[in-house]
Amino acid sequence: VKLIQQIHQRRMDLILAEDDPVPNNEKSVQWMISQLRQKEEEFLQLFLGKTVTQTFECSFVYTPFAGKNQPAEIFRFSPLRGISAKNDPSALPVYITLESTNTITTLRDYQSLFTSFTAPAILYRVPEVAGVSVIWNNRILIRSRLPIYQIGALVPWMPVE
């Protein structure tokens, strides 16, 4: 603490020109003041602590199931620790929800006509457009409409001979 006070006093003396002769060059004085301020801040951090922030980019894979519209937990997030383990009590779950828009109901009707395929066919899944939301702490972080193949309709494509 005494060292911090001495640095602060030296800076004030330099500003008020009460101590040693001050250089005539204004840039030199500004540089000396900034160096003293930086030293003072470094010593203050020893008492106050230091906050370090890091940014990470993570990818998560979620495979939806047809007919299941409940929110699914994709990971847990803690404001202090970031992405956390499932057993971290300070972390809150981050959920993903899918809401089908039923844009392919006509294809589903077509799909029901084909209970068994007798001719050779290639099966193709037409994606369903769904509203996708990511929710944390009862706040919607992102909401988007995306094509989701897993909940789409399976239709045959029969090549012409």
Coordinates of C-alpha atoms in Angstrom, one line a residue:
V1 CA 0.0 0.0 0.0
K2 CA 2.9 2.3 0.9
L3 CA 4.4 1.8 -2.6
I4 CA 1.1 2.6 -4.3
Q5 CA 0.9 5.8 -2.3
Q6 CA 4.5 6.7 -3.3
I7 CA 3.8 6.2 -6.9
H8 CA 0.6 8.2 -6.7
Q9 CA 2.5 11.0 -4.9
R10 CA 5.3 11.0 -7.5
R11 CA 2.7 11.3 -10.3
M12 CA 1.0 14.2 -8.5
D13 CA 4.4 15.9 -8.0
L14 CA 5.2 15.5 -11.6
I15 CA 1.9 17.0 -12.7
L16 CA 2.2 19.9 -10.3
A17 CA 5.9 20.3 -11.0
E18 CA 6.7 20.6 -7.3
D19 CA 9.6 18.2 -7.2
D20 CA 12.6 17.8 -9.5
P21 CA 12.9 19.9 -12.6
V22 CA 10.3 18.9 -15.2
P23 CA 11.3 18.3 -18.8
N24 CA 10.2 21.0 -21.2
N25 CA 9.0 18.4 -23.7
E26 CA 5.3 17.8 -23.1
K27 CA 5.4 14.3 -24.7
S28 CA 8.1 13.3 -22.2
V29 CA 5.9 14.5 -19.3
Q30 CA 2.9 12.6 -20.7
W31 CA 4.9 9.5 -21.1
M32 CA 6.3 9.7 -17.5
I33 CA 2.7 10.2 -16.2
S34 CA 1.4 7.3 -18.2
Q35 CA 4.2 5.0 -16.9
L36 CA 3.5 6.0 -13.3
R37 CA -0.3 5.4 -13.8
Q38 CA 0.4 2.0 -15.3
K39 CA 2.7 1.0 -12.4
E40 CA 0.0 2.2 -9.9
E41 CA -2.7 0.1 -11.7
E42 CA -0.4 -3.0 -11.7
F43 CA 0.1 -2.7 -7.9
L44 CA -3.6 -2.0 -7.3
Q45 CA -4.5 -5.2 -9.2
L46 CA -2.5 -7.2 -6.6
F47 CA -5.1 -6.1 -4.0
L48 CA -8.3 -5.8 -6.2
G49 CA -7.8 -8.8 -8.3
K50 CA -7.9 -9.1 -12.1
T51 CA -10.7 -10.3 -14.4
V52 CA -9.7 -12.2 -17.5
T53 CA -12.3 -12.8 -20.2
Q54 CA -11.8 -15.5 -22.9
T55 CA -14.0 -16.3 -25.9
F56 CA -14.4 -19.8 -27.1
E57 CA -16.3 -21.2 -30.1
C58 CA -18.0 -24.6 -29.5
S59 CA -20.1 -26.8 -31.7
F60 CA -22.8 -29.2 -30.4
V61 CA -24.6 -31.9 -32.4
Y62 CA -28.2 -32.5 -31.7
T63 CA -30.2 -35.2 -33.5
P64 CA -34.0 -34.6 -33.3
F65 CA -36.5 -37.4 -33.3
A66 CA -39.8 -37.3 -35.2
G67 CA -42.8 -36.8 -32.9
K68 CA -40.8 -35.5 -30.0
N69 CA -41.4 -31.8 -29.4
Q70 CA -40.1 -31.4 -25.8
P71 CA -37.1 -29.2 -25.1
A72 CA -33.8 -31.1 -25.0
E73 CA -30.8 -30.1 -22.9
I74 CA -27.8 -29.6 -25.2
F75 CA -25.3 -28.4 -22.5
R76 CA -25.1 -26.4 -19.3
F77 CA -23.8 -22.9 -18.9
S78 CA -22.5 -21.0 -15.8
P79 CA -22.0 -17.2 -15.9
L80 CA -18.7 -17.7 -14.0
R81 CA -17.3 -20.8 -15.6
G82 CA -18.9 -20.8 -19.1
I83 CA -19.8 -24.2 -20.5
S84 CA -19.9 -26.6 -17.6
A85 CA -20.4 -30.3 -16.7
K86 CA -23.9 -31.7 -16.1
N87 CA -23.2 -32.0 -12.3
D88 CA -22.2 -28.3 -11.8
P89 CA -24.8 -26.8 -9.5
S90 CA -24.0 -23.2 -10.6
A91 CA -24.7 -24.0 -14.3
L92 CA -28.1 -23.7 -15.8
P93 CA -29.2 -25.9 -18.7
V94 CA -29.4 -24.6 -22.3
Y95 CA -32.3 -26.1 -24.2
I96 CA -33.1 -26.5 -27.8
T97 CA -36.7 -26.7 -29.0
L98 CA -38.1 -27.7 -32.4
E99 CA -41.6 -26.7 -33.5
S100 CA -42.7 -28.3 -36.7
T101 CA -44.4 -25.9 -39.1
N102 CA -46.2 -28.8 -40.9
T103 CA -45.2 -27.4 -44.3
I104 CA -45.0 -30.9 -45.9
T105 CA -48.4 -32.3 -44.9
T106 CA -49.2 -33.0 -48.6
L107 CA -46.0 -35.1 -48.8
R108 CA -47.0 -37.0 -45.6
D109 CA -50.3 -37.8 -47.2
Y110 CA -48.4 -39.0 -50.3
Q111 CA -46.1 -41.0 -48.0
S112 CA -49.0 -42.8 -46.4
L113 CA -50.0 -44.2 -49.8
F114 CA -46.8 -46.2 -50.1
T115 CA -46.9 -48.7 -47.3
S116 CA -44.6 -51.1 -49.1
F117 CA -42.4 -50.5 -52.2
T118 CA -42.7 -53.2 -54.8
A119 CA -40.7 -51.5 -57.5
P120 CA -37.0 -50.6 -57.0
A121 CA -36.9 -47.1 -55.6
I122 CA -34.6 -44.7 -53.9
L123 CA -35.9 -43.3 -50.7
Y124 CA -35.5 -39.6 -50.1
R125 CA -36.3 -37.7 -47.0
V126 CA -37.8 -34.3 -47.7
P127 CA -36.9 -31.9 -44.8
E128 CA -39.6 -30.3 -42.6
V129 CA -39.1 -26.6 -41.9
A130 CA -39.1 -26.2 -38.1
G131 CA -38.9 -23.3 -35.7
V132 CA -35.7 -23.8 -33.7
S133 CA -35.1 -22.0 -30.5
V134 CA -32.1 -22.1 -28.1
I135 CA -33.2 -21.1 -24.5
W136 CA -31.1 -20.4 -21.4
N137 CA -32.4 -19.1 -18.1
N138 CA -35.9 -18.7 -19.6
R139 CA -34.5 -16.3 -22.2
I140 CA -34.6 -17.1 -25.9
L141 CA -31.0 -16.7 -27.2
I142 CA -31.8 -17.4 -30.8
R143 CA -34.8 -18.3 -32.9
S144 CA -34.7 -19.4 -36.5
R145 CA -36.5 -21.5 -39.1
L146 CA -34.4 -24.3 -40.4
P147 CA -34.9 -27.4 -42.6
I148 CA -34.7 -30.5 -40.4
Y149 CA -34.4 -33.8 -42.3
Q150 CA -34.9 -36.1 -39.4
I151 CA -38.6 -35.0 -38.9
G152 CA -39.3 -34.8 -42.6
A153 CA -41.3 -37.1 -44.9
L154 CA -39.7 -40.2 -46.5
V155 CA -40.8 -40.4 -50.2
P156 CA -39.7 -42.8 -52.9
W157 CA -38.0 -41.7 -56.1
M158 CA -38.5 -44.4 -58.7
P159 CA -36.2 -44.1 -61.7
V160 CA -37.9 -44.5 -65.1
E161 CA -36.7 -47.6 -67.0

